[in-house]
mmCIF file of C-alpha atoms in Angstrom:
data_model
loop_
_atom_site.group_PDB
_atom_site.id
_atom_site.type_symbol
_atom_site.label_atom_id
_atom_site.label_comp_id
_atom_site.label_asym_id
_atom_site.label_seq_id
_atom_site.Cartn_x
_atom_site.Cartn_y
_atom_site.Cartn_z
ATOM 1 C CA UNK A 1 1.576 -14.404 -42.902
ATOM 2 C CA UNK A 2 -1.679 -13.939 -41.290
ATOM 3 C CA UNK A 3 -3.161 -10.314 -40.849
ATOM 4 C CA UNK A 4 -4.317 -10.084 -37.518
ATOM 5 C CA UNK A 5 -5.226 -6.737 -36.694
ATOM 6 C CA UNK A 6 -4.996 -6.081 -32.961
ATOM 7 C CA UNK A 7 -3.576 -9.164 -31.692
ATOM 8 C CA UNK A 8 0.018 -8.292 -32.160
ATOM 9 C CA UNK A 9 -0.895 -5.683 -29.800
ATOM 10 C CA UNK A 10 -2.783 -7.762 -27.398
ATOM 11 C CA UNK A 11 0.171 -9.890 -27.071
ATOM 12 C CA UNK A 12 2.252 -6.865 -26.307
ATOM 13 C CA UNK A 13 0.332 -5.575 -23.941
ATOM 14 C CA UNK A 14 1.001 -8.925 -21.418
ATOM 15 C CA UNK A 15 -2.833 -8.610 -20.544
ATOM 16 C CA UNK A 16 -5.242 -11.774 -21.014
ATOM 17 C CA UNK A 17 -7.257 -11.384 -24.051
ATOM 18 C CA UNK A 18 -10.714 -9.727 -22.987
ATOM 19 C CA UNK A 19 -12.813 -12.787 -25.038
ATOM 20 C CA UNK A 20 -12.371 -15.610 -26.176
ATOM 21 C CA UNK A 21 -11.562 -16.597 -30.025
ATOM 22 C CA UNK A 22 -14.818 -18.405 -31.821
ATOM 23 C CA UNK A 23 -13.403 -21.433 -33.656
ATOM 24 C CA UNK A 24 -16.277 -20.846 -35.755
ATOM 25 C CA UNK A 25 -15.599 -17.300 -37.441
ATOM 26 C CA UNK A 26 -12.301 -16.817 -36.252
ATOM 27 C CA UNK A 27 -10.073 -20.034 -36.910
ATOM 28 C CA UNK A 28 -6.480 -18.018 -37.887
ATOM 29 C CA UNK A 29 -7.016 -16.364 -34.921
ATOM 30 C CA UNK A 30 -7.342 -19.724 -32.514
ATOM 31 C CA UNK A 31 -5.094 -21.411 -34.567
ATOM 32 C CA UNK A 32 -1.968 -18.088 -34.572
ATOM 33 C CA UNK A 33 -2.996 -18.072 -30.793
ATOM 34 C CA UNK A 34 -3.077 -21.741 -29.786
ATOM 35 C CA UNK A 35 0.311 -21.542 -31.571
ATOM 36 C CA UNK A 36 1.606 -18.622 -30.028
ATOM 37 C CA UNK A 37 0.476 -20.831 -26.472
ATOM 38 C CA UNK A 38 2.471 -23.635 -27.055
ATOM 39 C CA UNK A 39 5.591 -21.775 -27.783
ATOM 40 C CA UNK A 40 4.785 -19.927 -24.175
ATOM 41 C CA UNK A 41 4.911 -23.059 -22.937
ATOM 42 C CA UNK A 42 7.536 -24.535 -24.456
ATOM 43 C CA UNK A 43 9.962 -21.626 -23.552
ATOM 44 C CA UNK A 44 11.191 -20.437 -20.090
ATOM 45 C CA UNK A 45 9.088 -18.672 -17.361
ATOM 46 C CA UNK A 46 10.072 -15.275 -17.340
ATOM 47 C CA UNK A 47 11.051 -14.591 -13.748
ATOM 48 C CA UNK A 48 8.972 -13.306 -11.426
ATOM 49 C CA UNK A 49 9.065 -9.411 -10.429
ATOM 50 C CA UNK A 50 10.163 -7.544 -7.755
ATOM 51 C CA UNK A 51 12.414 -10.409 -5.602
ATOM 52 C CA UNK A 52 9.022 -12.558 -5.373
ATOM 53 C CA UNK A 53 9.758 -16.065 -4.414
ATOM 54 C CA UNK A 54 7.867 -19.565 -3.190
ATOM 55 C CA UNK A 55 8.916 -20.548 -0.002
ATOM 56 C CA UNK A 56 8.554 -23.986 0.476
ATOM 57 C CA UNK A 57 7.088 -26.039 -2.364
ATOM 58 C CA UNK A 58 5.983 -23.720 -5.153
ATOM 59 C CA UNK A 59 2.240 -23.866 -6.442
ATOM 60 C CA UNK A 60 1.516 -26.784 -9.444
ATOM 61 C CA UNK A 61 -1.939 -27.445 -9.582
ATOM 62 C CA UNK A 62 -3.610 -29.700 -11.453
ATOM 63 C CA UNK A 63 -6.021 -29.380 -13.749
ATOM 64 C CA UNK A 64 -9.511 -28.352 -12.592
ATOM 65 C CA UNK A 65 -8.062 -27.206 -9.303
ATOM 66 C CA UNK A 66 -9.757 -23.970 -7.853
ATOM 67 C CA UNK A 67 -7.334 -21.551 -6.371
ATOM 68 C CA UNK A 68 -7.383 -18.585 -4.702
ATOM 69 C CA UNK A 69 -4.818 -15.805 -4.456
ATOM 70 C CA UNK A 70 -4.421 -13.528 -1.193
ATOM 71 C CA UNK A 71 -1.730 -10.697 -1.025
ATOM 72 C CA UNK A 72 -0.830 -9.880 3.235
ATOM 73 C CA UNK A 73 0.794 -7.944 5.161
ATOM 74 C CA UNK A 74 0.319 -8.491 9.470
ATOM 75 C CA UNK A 75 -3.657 -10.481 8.707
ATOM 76 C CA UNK A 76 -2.669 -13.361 11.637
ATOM 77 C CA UNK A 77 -6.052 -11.796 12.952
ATOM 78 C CA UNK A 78 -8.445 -12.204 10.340
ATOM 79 C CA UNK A 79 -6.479 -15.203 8.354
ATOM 80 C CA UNK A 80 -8.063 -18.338 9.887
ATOM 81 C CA UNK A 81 -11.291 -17.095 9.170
ATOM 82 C CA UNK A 82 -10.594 -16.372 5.643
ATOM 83 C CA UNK A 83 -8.974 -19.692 4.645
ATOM 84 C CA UNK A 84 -11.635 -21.476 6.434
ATOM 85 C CA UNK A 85 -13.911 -19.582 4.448
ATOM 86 C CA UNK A 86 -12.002 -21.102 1.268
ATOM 87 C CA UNK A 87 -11.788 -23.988 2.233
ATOM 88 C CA UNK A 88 -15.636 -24.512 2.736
ATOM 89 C CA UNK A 89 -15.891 -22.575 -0.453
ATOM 90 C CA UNK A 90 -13.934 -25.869 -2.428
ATOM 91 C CA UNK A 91 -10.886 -23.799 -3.300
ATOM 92 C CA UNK A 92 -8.183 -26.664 -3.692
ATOM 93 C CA UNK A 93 -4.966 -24.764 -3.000
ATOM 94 C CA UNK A 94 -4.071 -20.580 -2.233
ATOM 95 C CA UNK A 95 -1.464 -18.453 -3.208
ATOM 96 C CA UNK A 96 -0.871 -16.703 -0.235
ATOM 97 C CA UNK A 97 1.769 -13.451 -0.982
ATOM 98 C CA UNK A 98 3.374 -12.255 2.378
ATOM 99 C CA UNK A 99 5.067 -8.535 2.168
ATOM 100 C CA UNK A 100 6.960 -9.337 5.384
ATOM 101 C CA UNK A 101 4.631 -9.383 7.942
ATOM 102 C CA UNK A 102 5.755 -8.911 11.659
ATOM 103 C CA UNK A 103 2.835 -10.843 13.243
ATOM 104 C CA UNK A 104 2.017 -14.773 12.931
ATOM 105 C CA UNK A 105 0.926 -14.140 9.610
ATOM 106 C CA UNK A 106 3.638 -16.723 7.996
ATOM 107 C CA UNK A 107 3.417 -19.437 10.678
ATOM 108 C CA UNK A 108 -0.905 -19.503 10.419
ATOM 109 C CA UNK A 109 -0.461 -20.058 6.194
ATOM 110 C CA UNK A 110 2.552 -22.670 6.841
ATOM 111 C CA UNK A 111 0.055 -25.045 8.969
ATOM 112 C CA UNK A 112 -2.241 -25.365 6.329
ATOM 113 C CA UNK A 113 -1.098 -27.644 3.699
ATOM 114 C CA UNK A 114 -3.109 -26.276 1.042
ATOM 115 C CA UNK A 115 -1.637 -22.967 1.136
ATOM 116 C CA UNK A 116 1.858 -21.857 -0.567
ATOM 117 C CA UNK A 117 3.466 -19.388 0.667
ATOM 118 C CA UNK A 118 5.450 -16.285 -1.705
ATOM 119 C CA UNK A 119 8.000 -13.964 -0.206
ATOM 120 C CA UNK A 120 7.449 -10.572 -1.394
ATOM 121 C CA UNK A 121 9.971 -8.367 -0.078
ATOM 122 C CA UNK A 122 8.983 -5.266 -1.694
ATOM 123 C CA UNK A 123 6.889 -2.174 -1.932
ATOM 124 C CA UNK A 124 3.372 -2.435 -1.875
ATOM 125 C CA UNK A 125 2.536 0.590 -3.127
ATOM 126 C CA UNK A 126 5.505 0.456 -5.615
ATOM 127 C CA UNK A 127 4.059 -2.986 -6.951
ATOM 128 C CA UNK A 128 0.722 -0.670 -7.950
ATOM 129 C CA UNK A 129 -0.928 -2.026 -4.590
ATOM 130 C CA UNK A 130 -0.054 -5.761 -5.495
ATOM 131 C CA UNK A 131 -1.468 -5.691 -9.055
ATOM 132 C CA UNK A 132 2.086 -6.472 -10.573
ATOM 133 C CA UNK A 133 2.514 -9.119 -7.621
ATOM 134 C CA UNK A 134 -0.638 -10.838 -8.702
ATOM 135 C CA UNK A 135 -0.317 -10.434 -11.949
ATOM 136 C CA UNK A 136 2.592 -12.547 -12.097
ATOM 137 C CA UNK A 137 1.511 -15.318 -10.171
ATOM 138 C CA UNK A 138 -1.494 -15.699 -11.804
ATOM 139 C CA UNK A 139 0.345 -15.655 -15.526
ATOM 140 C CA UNK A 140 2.989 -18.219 -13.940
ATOM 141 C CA UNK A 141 0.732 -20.425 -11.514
ATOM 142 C CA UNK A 142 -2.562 -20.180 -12.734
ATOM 143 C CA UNK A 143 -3.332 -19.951 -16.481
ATOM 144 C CA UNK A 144 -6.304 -22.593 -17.104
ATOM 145 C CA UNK A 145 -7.847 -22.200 -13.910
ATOM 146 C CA UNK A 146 -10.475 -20.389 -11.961
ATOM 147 C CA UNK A 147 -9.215 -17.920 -9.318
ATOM 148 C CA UNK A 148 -10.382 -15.928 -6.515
ATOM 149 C CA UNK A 149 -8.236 -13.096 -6.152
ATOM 150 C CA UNK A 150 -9.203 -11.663 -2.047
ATOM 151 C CA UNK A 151 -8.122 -9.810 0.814
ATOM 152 C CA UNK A 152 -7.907 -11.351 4.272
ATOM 153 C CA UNK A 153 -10.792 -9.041 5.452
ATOM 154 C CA UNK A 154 -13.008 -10.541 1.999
ATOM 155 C CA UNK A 155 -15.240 -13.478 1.724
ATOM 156 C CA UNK A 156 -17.240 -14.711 -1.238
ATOM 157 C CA UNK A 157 -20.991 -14.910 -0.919
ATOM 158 C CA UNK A 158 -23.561 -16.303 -3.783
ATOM 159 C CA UNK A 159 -26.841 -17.830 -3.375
ATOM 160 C CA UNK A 160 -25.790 -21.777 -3.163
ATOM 161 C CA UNK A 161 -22.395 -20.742 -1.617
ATOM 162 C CA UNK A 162 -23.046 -22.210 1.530
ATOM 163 C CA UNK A 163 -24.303 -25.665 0.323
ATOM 164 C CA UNK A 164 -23.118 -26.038 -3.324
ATOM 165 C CA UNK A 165 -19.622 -24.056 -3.026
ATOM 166 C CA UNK A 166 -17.132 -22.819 -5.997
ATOM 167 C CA UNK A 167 -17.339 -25.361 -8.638
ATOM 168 C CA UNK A 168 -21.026 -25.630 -10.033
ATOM 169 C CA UNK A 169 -20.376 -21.869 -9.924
ATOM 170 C CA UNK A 170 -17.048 -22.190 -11.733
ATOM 171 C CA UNK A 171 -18.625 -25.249 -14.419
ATOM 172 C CA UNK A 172 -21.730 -22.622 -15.260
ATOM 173 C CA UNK A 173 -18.877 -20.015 -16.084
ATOM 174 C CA UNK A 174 -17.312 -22.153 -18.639
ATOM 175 C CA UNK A 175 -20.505 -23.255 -19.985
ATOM 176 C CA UNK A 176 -21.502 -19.714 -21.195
ATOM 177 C CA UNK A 177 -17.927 -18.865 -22.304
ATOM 178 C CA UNK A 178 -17.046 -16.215 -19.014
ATOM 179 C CA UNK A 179 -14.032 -15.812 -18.124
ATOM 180 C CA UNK A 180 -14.646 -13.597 -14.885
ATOM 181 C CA UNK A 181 -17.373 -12.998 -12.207
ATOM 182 C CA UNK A 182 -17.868 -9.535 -11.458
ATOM 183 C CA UNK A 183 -19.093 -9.277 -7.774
ATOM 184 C CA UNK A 184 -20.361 -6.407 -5.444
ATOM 185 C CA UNK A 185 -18.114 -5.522 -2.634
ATOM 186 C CA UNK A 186 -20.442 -4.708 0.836
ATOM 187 C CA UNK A 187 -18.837 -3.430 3.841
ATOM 188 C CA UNK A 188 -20.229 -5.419 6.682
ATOM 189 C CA UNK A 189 -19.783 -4.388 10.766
ATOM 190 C CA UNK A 190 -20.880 -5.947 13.734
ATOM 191 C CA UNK A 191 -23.749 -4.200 15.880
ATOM 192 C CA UNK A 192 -21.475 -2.389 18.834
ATOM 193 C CA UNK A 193 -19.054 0.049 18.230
ATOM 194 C CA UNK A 194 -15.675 -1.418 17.094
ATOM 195 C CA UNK A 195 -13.858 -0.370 20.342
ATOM 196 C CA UNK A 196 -16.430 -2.902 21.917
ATOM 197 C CA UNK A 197 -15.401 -5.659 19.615
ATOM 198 C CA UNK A 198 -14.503 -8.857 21.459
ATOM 199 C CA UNK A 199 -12.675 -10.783 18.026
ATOM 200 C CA UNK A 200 -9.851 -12.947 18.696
ATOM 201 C CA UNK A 201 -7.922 -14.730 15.505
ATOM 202 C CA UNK A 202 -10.010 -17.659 14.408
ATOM 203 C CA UNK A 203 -13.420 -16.486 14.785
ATOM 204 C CA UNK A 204 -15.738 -16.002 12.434
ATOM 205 C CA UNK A 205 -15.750 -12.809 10.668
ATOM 206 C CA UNK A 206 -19.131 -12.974 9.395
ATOM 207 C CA UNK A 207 -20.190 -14.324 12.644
ATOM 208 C CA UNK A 208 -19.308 -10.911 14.479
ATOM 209 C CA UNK A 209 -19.861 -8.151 11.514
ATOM 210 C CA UNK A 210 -22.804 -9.127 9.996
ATOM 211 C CA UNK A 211 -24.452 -6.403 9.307
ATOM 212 C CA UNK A 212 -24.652 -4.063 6.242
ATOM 213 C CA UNK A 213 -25.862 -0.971 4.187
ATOM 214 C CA UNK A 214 -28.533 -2.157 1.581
ATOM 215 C CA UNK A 215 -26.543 -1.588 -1.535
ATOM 216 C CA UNK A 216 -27.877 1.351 -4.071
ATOM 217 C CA UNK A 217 -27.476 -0.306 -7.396
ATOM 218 C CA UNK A 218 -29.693 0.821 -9.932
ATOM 219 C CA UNK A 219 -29.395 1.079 -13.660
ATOM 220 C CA UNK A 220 -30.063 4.215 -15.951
ATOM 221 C CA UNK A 221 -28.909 7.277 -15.680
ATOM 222 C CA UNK A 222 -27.364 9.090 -12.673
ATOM 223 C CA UNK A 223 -29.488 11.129 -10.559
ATOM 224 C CA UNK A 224 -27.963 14.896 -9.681
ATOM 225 C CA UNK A 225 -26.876 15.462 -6.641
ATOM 226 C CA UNK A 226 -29.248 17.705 -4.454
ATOM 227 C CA UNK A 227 -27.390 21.226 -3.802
ATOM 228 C CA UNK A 228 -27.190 22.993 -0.586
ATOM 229 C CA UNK A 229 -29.611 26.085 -0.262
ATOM 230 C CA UNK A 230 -28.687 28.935 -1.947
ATOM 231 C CA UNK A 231 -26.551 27.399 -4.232
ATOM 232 C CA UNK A 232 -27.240 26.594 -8.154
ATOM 233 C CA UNK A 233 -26.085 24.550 -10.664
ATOM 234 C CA UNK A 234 -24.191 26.069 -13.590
ATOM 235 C CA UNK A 235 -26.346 26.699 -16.634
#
């Protein structure tokens, strides 16, 4: 029996490992958890949570595929533009979670072959805002690929994005051993007030809101707040 401290834990815990083994210095650890893989894969999918089903043909992509994931509720507005904006990114296929929308929603993600569709009939807020939703898609759908996890209202910008797309991206990650992009999230609006808006589904989001607040990312220590007059800081 091999002492692993931690991993027992890790396992337990359902959560991805935060690195990745080195073959190098850690060989019982790739080998318990290559093992530990193949007797995932070997074994039934534990069902998904919370009544979540595939309607239609359910996701199997193959490998190198790019997907994306998108959880919705009433987005027939802002959808077009956002699975344009994967498409022209490279993403091969999205995972596109409905929480029983009212609008056109379901009929917009059925015309476009490379999305699938889930049924989730449940609480949003009860899934912990769609965390447990996507978190058990991804384990069952997407283990070996790259994913964008987005909103309808979210699109992916990176300097070559509009020329070079997702997978140079993607093939740099897996050269240096990522397994995750962190990214910055800007809120962008369009010049006149949003009452004066003129956006009609299929336009292009960026197109009509694209303007935004120079971000304030700095690194060091945080600055104190200035007080009001009068007022001091505790001692």
């Amino acid at each position: 029996m091999i002492d692993l401290p931690g991993l027992d834990a890790a396992r337990a815990s359902l959560r991805p490992f935060a690195r990745k083994f080195d073959l190098r210095t850690q060989p019982d650890a790739v080998r318990v958890a290559l093992a530990g893989e193949g007797e995932a894969r070997r074994s039934e999918p534990a069902p998904l949570p919370d009544g979540l089903s595939p309607i239609g043909q359910p996701p199997a992509p193959r490998s190198g595929e790019i997907l994306a994931l998108m959880v919705t509720r009433n987005e027939a507005l802002r959808l077009p533009a956002a699975l344009q904006h994967l498409r022209a990114l490279g993403v091969d296929r999205t995972i596109l979670v409905d929480n029983r929308s009212s609008d056109d929603t379901r009929e917009i993600a059925a015309r476009d072959p490379s999305v699938h569709l889930i049924d989730a009939p449940g609480s949003y807020a009860g899934s912990n805002f769609g965390v447990d939703w996507t978190n058990a898609l991804l384990d069952r759908y997407a283990r070996g690929h790259w994913v964008l996890v987005v909103d309808a209202d979210e699109l992916l910008v990176f300097p070559g994005s509009d020329q070079a797309g997702l997978r140079p991206l993607c093939a740099h990650l897996d050269a240096i051993g990522s397994e995750a992009l962190p990214t910055v999230l800007l809120d962008c609006f369009p010049e006149q007030p949003l009452r004066d808006l003129d956006f009609a589904s299929g336009d292009d989001l960026l197109a009509v809101a694209p303007w935004f607040e120079r971000p304030g990312i700095a690194a060091g220590a945080e600055r104190a707040l200035p007080l009001p007059p009068g007022i001091r800081r505790p001692a």
